[in-house]
mmCIF file of C-alpha atoms and ligand atoms in Angstrom:
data_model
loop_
_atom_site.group_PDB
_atom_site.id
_atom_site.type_symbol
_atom_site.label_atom_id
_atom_site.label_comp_id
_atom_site.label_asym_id
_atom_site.label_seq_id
_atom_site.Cartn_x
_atom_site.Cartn_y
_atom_site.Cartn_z
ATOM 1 C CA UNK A 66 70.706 133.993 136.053
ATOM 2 C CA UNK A 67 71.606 131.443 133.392
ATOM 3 C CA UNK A 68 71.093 127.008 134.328
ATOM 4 C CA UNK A 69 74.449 126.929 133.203
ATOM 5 C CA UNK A 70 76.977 129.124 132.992
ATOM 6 C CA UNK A 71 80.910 128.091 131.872
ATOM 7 C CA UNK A 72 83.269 131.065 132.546
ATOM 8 C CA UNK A 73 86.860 131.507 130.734
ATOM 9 C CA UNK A 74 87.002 127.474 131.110
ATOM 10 C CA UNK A 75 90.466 125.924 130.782
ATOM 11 C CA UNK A 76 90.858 122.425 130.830
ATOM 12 C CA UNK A 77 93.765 119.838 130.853
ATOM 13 C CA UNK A 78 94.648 116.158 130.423
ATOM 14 C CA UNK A 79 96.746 114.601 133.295
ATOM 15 C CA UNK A 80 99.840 115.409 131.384
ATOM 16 C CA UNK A 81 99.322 119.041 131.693
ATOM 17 C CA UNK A 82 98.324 119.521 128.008
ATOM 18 C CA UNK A 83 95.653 122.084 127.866
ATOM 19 C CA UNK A 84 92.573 121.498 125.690
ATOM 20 C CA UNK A 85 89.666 123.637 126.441
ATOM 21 C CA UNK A 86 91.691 127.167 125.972
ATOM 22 C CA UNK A 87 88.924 129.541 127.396
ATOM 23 C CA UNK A 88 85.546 129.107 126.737
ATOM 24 C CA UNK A 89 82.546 131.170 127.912
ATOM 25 C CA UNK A 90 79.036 130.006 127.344
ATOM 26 C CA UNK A 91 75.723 130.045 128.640
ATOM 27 C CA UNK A 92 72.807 127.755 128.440
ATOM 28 C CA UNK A 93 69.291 128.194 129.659
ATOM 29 C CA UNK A 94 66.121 126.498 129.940
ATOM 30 C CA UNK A 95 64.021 126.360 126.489
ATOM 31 C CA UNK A 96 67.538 126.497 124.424
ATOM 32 C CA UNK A 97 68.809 123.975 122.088
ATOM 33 C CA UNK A 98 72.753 125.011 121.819
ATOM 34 C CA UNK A 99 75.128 123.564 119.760
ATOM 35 C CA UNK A 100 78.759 123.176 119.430
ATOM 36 C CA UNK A 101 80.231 122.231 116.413
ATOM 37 C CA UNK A 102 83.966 122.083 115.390
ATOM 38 C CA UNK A 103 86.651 119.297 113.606
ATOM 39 C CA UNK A 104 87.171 116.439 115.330
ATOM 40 C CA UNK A 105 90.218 116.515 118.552
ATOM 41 C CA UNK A 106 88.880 120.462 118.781
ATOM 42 C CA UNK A 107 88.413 119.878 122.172
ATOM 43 C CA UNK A 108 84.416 119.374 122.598
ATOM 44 C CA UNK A 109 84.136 116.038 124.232
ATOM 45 C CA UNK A 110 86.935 117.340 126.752
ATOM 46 C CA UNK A 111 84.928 120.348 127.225
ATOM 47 C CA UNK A 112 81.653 117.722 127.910
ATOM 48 C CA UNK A 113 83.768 115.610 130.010
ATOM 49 C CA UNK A 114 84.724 118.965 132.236
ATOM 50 C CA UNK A 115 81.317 119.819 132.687
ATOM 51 C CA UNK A 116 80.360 116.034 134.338
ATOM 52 C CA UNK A 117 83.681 116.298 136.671
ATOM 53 C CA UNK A 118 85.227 113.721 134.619
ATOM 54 C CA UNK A 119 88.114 112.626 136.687
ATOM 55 C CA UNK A 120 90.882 112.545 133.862
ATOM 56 C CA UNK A 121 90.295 116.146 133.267
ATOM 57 C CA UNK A 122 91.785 119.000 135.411
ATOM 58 C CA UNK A 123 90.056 122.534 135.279
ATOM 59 C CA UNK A 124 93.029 125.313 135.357
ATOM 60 C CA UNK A 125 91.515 128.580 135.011
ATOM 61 C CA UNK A 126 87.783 129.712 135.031
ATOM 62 C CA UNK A 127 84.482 128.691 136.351
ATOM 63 C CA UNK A 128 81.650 126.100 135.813
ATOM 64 C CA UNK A 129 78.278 127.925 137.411
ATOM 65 C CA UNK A 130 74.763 125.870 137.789
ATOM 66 C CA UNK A 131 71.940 128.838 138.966
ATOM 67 C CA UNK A 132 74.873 130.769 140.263
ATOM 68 C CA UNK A 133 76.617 128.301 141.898
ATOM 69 C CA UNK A 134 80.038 126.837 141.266
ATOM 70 C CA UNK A 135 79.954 123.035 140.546
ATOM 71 C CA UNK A 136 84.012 122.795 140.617
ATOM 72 C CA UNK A 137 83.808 120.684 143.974
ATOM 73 C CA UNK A 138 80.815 118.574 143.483
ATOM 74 C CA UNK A 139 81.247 115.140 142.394
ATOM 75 C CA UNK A 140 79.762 113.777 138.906
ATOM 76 C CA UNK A 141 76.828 112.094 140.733
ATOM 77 C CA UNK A 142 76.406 115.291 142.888
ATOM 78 C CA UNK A 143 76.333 117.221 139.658
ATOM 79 C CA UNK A 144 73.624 114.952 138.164
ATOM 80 C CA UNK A 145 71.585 116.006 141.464
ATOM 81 C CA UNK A 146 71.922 119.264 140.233
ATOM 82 C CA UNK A 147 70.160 118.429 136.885
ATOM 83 C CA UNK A 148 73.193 117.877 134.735
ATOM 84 C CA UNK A 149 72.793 114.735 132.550
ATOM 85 C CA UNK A 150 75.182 113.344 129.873
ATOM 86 C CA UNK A 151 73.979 111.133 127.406
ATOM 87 C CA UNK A 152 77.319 109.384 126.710
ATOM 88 C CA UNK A 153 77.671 108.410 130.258
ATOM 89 C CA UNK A 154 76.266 104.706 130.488
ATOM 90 C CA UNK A 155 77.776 101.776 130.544
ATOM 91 C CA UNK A 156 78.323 99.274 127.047
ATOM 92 C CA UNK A 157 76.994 95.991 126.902
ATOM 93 C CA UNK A 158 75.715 94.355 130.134
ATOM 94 C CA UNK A 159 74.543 91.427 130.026
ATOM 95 C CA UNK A 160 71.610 90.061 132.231
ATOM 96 C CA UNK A 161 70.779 93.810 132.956
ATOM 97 C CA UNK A 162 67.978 94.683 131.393
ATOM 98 C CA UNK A 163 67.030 98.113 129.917
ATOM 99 C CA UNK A 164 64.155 98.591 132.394
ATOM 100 C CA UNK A 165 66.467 97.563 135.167
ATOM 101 C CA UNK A 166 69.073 99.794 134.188
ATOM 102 C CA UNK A 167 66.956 102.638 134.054
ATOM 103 C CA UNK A 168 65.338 102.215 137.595
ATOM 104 C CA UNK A 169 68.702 101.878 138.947
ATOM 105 C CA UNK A 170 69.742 105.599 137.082
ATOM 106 C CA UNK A 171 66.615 106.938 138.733
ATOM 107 C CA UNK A 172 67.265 105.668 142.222
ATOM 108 C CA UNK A 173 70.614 106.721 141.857
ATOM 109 C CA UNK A 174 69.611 110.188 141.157
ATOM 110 C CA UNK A 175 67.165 109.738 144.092
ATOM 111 C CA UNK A 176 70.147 108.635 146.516
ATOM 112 C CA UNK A 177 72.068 111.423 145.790
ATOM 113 C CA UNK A 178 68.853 113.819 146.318
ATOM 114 C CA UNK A 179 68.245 112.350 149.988
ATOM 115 C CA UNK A 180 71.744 112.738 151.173
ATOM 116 C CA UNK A 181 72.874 109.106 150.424
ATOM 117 C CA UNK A 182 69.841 107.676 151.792
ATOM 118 C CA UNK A 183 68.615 104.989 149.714
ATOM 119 C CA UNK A 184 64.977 105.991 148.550
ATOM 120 C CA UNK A 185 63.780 103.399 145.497
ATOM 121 C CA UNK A 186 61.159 104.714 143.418
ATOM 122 C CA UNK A 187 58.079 102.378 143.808
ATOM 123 C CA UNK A 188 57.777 99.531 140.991
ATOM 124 C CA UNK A 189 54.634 100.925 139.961
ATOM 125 C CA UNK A 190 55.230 104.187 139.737
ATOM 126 C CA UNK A 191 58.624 103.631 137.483
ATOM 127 C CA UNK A 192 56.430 101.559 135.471
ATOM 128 C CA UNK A 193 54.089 104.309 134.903
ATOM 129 C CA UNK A 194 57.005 107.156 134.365
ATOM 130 C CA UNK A 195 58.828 104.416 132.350
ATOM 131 C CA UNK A 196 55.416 103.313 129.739
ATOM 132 C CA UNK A 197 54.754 107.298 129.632
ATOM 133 C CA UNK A 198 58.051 107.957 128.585
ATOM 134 C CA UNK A 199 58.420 105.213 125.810
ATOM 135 C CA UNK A 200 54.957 106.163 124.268
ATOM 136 C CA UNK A 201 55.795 109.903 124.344
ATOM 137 C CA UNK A 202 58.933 108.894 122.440
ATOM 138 C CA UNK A 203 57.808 106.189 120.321
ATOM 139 C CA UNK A 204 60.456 103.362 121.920
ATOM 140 C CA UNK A 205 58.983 100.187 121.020
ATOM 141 C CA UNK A 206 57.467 98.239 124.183
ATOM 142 C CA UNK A 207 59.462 95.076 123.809
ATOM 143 C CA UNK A 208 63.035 97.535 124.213
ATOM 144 C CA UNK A 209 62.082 97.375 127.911
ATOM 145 C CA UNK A 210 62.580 94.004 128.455
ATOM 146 C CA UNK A 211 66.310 93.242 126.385
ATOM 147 C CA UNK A 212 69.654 93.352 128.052
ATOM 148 C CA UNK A 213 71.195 96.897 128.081
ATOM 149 C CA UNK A 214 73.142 97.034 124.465
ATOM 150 C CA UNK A 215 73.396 94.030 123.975
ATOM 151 C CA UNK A 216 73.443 93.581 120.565
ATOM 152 C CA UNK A 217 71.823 97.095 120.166
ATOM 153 C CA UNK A 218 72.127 98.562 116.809
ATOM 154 C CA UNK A 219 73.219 102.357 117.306
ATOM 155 C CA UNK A 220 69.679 103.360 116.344
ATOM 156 C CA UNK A 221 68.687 101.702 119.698
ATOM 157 C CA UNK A 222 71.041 102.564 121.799
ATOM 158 C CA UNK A 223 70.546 106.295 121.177
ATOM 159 C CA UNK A 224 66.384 105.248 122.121
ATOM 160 C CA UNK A 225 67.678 103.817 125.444
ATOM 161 C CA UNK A 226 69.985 107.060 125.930
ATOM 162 C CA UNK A 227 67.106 109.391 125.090
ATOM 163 C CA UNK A 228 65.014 107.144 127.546
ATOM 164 C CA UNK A 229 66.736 107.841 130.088
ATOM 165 C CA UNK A 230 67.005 111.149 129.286
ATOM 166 C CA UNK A 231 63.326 111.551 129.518
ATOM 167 C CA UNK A 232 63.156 109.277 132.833
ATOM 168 C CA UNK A 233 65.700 111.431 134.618
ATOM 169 C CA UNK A 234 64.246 114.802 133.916
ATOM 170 C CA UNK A 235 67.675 116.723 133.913
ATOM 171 C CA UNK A 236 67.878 120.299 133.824
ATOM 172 C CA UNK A 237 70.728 120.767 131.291
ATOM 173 C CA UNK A 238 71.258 118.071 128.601
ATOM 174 C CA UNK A 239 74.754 117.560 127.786
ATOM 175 C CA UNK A 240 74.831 114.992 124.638
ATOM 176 C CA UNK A 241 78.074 114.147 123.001
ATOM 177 C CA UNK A 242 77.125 112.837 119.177
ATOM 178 C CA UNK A 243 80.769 111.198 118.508
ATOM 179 C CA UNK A 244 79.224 108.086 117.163
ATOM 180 C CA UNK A 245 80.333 108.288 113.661
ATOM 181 C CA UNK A 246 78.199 105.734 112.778
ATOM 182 C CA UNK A 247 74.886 106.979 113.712
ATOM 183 C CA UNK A 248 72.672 106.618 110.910
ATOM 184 C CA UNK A 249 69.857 109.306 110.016
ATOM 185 C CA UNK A 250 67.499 106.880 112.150
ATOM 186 C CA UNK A 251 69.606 107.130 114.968
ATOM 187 C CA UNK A 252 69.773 111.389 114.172
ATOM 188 C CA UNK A 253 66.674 111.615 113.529
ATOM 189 C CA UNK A 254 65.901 109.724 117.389
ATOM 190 C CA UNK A 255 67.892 112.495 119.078
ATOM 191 C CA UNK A 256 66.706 115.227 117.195
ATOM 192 C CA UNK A 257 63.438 114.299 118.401
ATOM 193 C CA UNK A 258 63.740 113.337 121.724
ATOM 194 C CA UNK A 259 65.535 116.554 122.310
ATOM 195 C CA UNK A 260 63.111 118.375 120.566
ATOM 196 C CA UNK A 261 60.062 116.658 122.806
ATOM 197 C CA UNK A 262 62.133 117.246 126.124
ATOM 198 C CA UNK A 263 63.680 120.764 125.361
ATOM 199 C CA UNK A 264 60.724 123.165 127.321
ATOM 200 C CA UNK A 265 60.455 125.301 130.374
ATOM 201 C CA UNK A 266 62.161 122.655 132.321
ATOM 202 C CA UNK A 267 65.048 121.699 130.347
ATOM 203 C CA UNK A 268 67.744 123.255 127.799
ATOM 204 C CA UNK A 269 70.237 121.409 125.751
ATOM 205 C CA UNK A 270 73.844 121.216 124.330
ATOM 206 C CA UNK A 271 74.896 119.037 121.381
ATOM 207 C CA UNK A 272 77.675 118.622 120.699
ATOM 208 C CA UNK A 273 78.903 117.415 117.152
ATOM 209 C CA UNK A 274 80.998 117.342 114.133
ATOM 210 C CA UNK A 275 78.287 117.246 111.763
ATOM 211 C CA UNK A 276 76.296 119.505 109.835
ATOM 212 C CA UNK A 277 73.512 116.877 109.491
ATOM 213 C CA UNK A 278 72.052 116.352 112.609
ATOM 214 C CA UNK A 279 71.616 120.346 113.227
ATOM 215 C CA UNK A 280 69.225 119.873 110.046
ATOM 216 C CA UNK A 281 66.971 117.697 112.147
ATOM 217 C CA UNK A 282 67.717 119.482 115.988
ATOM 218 C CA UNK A 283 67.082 122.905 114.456
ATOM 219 C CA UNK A 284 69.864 124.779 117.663
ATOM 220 C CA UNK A 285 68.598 127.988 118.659
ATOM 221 C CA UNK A 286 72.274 129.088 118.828
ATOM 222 C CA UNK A 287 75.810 127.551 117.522
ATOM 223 C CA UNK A 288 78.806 127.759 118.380
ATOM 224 C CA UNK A 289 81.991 127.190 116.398
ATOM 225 C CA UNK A 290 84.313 125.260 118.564
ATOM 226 C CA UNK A 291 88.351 125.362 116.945
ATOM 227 C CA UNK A 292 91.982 124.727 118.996
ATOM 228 C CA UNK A 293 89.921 124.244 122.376
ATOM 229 C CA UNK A 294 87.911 127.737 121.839
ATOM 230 C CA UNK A 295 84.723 129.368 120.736
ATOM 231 C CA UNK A 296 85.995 130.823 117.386
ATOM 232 C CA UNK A 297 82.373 132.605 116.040
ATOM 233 C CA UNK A 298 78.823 132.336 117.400
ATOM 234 C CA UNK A 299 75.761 132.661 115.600
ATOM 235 C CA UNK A 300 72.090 131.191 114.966
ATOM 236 C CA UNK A 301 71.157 128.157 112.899
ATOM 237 C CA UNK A 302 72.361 129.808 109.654
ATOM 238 C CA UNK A 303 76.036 129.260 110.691
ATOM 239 C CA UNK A 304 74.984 125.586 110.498
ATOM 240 C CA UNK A 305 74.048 126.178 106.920
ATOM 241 C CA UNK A 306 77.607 128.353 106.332
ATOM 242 C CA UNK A 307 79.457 125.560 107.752
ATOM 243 C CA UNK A 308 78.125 123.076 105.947
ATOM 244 C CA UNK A 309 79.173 125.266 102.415
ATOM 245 C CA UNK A 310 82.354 126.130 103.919
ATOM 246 C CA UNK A 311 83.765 123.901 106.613
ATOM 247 C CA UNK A 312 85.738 125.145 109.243
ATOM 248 C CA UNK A 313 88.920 126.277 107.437
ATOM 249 C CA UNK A 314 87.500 129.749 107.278
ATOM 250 C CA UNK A 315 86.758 129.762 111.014
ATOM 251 C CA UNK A 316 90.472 128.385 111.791
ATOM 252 C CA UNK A 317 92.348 131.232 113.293
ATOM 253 C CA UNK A 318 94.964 132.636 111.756
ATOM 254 C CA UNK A 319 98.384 130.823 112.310
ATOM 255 C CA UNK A 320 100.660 132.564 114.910
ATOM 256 C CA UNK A 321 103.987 134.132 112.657
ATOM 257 C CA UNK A 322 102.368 133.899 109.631
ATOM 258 C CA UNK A 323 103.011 130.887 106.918
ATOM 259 C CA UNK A 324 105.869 128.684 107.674
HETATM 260 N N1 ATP B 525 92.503 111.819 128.534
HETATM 261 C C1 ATP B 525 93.266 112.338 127.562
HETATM 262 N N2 ATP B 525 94.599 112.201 127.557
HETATM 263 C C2 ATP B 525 95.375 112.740 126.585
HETATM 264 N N3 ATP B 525 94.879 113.435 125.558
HETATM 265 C C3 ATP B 525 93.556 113.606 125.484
HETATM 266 C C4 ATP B 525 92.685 113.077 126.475
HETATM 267 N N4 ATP B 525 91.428 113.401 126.150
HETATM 268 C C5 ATP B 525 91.510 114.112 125.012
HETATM 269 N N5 ATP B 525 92.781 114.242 124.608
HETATM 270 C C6 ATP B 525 93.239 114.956 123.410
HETATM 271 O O1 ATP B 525 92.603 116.196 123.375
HETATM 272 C C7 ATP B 525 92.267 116.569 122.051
HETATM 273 C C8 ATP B 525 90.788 116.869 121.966
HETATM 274 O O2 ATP B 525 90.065 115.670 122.131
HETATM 275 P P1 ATP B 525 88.475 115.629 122.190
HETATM 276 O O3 ATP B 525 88.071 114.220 122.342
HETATM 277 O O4 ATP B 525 88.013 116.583 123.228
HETATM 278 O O5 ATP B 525 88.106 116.192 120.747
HETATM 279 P P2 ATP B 525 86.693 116.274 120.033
HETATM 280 O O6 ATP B 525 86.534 117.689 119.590
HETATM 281 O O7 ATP B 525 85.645 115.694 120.876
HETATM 282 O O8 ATP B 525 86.932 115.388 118.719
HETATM 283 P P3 ATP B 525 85.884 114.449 117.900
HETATM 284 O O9 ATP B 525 85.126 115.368 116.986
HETATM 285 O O10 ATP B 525 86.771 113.544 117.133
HETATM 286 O O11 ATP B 525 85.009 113.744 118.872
HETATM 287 C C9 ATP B 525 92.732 115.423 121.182
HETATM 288 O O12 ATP B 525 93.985 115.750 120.637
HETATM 289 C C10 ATP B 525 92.834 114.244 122.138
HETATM 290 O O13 ATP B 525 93.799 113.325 121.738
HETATM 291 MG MG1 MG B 526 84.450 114.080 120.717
#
């Protein structure tokens, strides 16, 4: 049985305009999975779906965590399940600090995991997780301690996203790379957080419109994402024929032929 499964997966906008046109994928522990494809393809739709984004409206098909449906649950409930997305946090808050933000994420998680009960993790235990976590992924120690983006250069606010990341311990990573102006530091942070994280416990889906950052991620598997649908699949080397291409040859045929 596959972590996640997505299953002939239609997706809307409120307007009724249909996006995500049928996709099937599936995602398991130990895999690094990526889905590439032009920008307004549909991919950040298609990560918005799987989080139970409320602007989005699933029409046809079937979103399956170890067998089981997450349609009904709620995007926090879905987090319980292990689902994390790393473009889910909020911008710039000021007097919030990054630790603070990140114990709050974690006893969030915890809530949901007791039934709604409140259940805090113990200052000095999130201290521990939290100093583990930003040795094993090289965050500088002072990063703690600042208010949550504020003033963040993109480099560090993809360490704070792959912090919590780390922190949470999801099952299924869902990250969303839309920042055009990540830098190869910032890249080269994801790449190897995901890297460090990816394992028995945890499997991953990046999402992107560039060729570059699969150079550093190394995907076990990629999929070509056109028109709101999975157009080829393949292994890293479709990376590498993408990147000598670009996705005209993977553009479907137009319906009725040239205009
Ligand atoms: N909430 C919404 N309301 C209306 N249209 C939307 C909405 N969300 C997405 N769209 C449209 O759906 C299409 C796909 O958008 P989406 O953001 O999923 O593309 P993308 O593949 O992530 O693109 P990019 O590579 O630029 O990030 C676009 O035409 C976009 O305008
Ligand atoms: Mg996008």
């Amino acid at each position: 049985m596959a972590l996640l499964e997505i299953k002939n997966l239609h997706v809307s906008t409120e307007d009724g305009t249909e996006i995500v046109r049928g996709v099937d994928l599936s995602v398991n522990t130990n895999e690094v999975h990526a889905i590439m494809g032009p920008n307004g393809s549909g991919k950040s739709t298609l990560a918005y779906a799987l989080m139970g984004h409320p602007a989005y409206e699933i029409t046809e098909g079937d979103i399956l965590v170890d067998g089981e449906s997450i349609l009904e649950l709620e995007a926090d409930e879905r987090a319980q399940r292990g689902l994390f997305l790393a473009f889910q946090y909020p911008h710039a808050v000021p007097g919030v600090t990054v630790a603070s933000f990140l114990r709050s994420a974690i006893n969030a998680v915890r809530k949901a995991k007791a039934g709604g009960e409140d259940d805090p993790i113990k200052i000095p235990e999130f201290r521990k997780r939290l100093d583990a976590a930003m040795k094993q992924l090289k965050v500088p120690k002072e990063m703690a301690g600042r208010y949550l983006n504020d003033g963040f250069s993109g480099g560090e606010k993809k360490r704070v996203e792959i912090l919590q990341m780390a922190l949470l311990q999801p099952r299924l990573a869902v990250l969303d790379e839309t920042d055009s102006g990540l830098d190869i530091d910032a890249l080269r942070i994801v790449a190897g957080g995901v890297r460090e994280l990816v394992g028995p416990e945890m499997g991953a889906l990046v999402i992107t419109h560039y060729q570059r950052i699969l150079n550093y991620i190394k995907p076990d598997f990629v999929h070509v994402f056109v028109d709101g649908r999975i157009v080829r699949e393949g292994g890293p080397e479709l990376a590498e024929q993408l990147e000598a291409e670009g996705y005209e040859t993977f553009t479907p045929e137009p319906v009725g032929g040239e205009a």
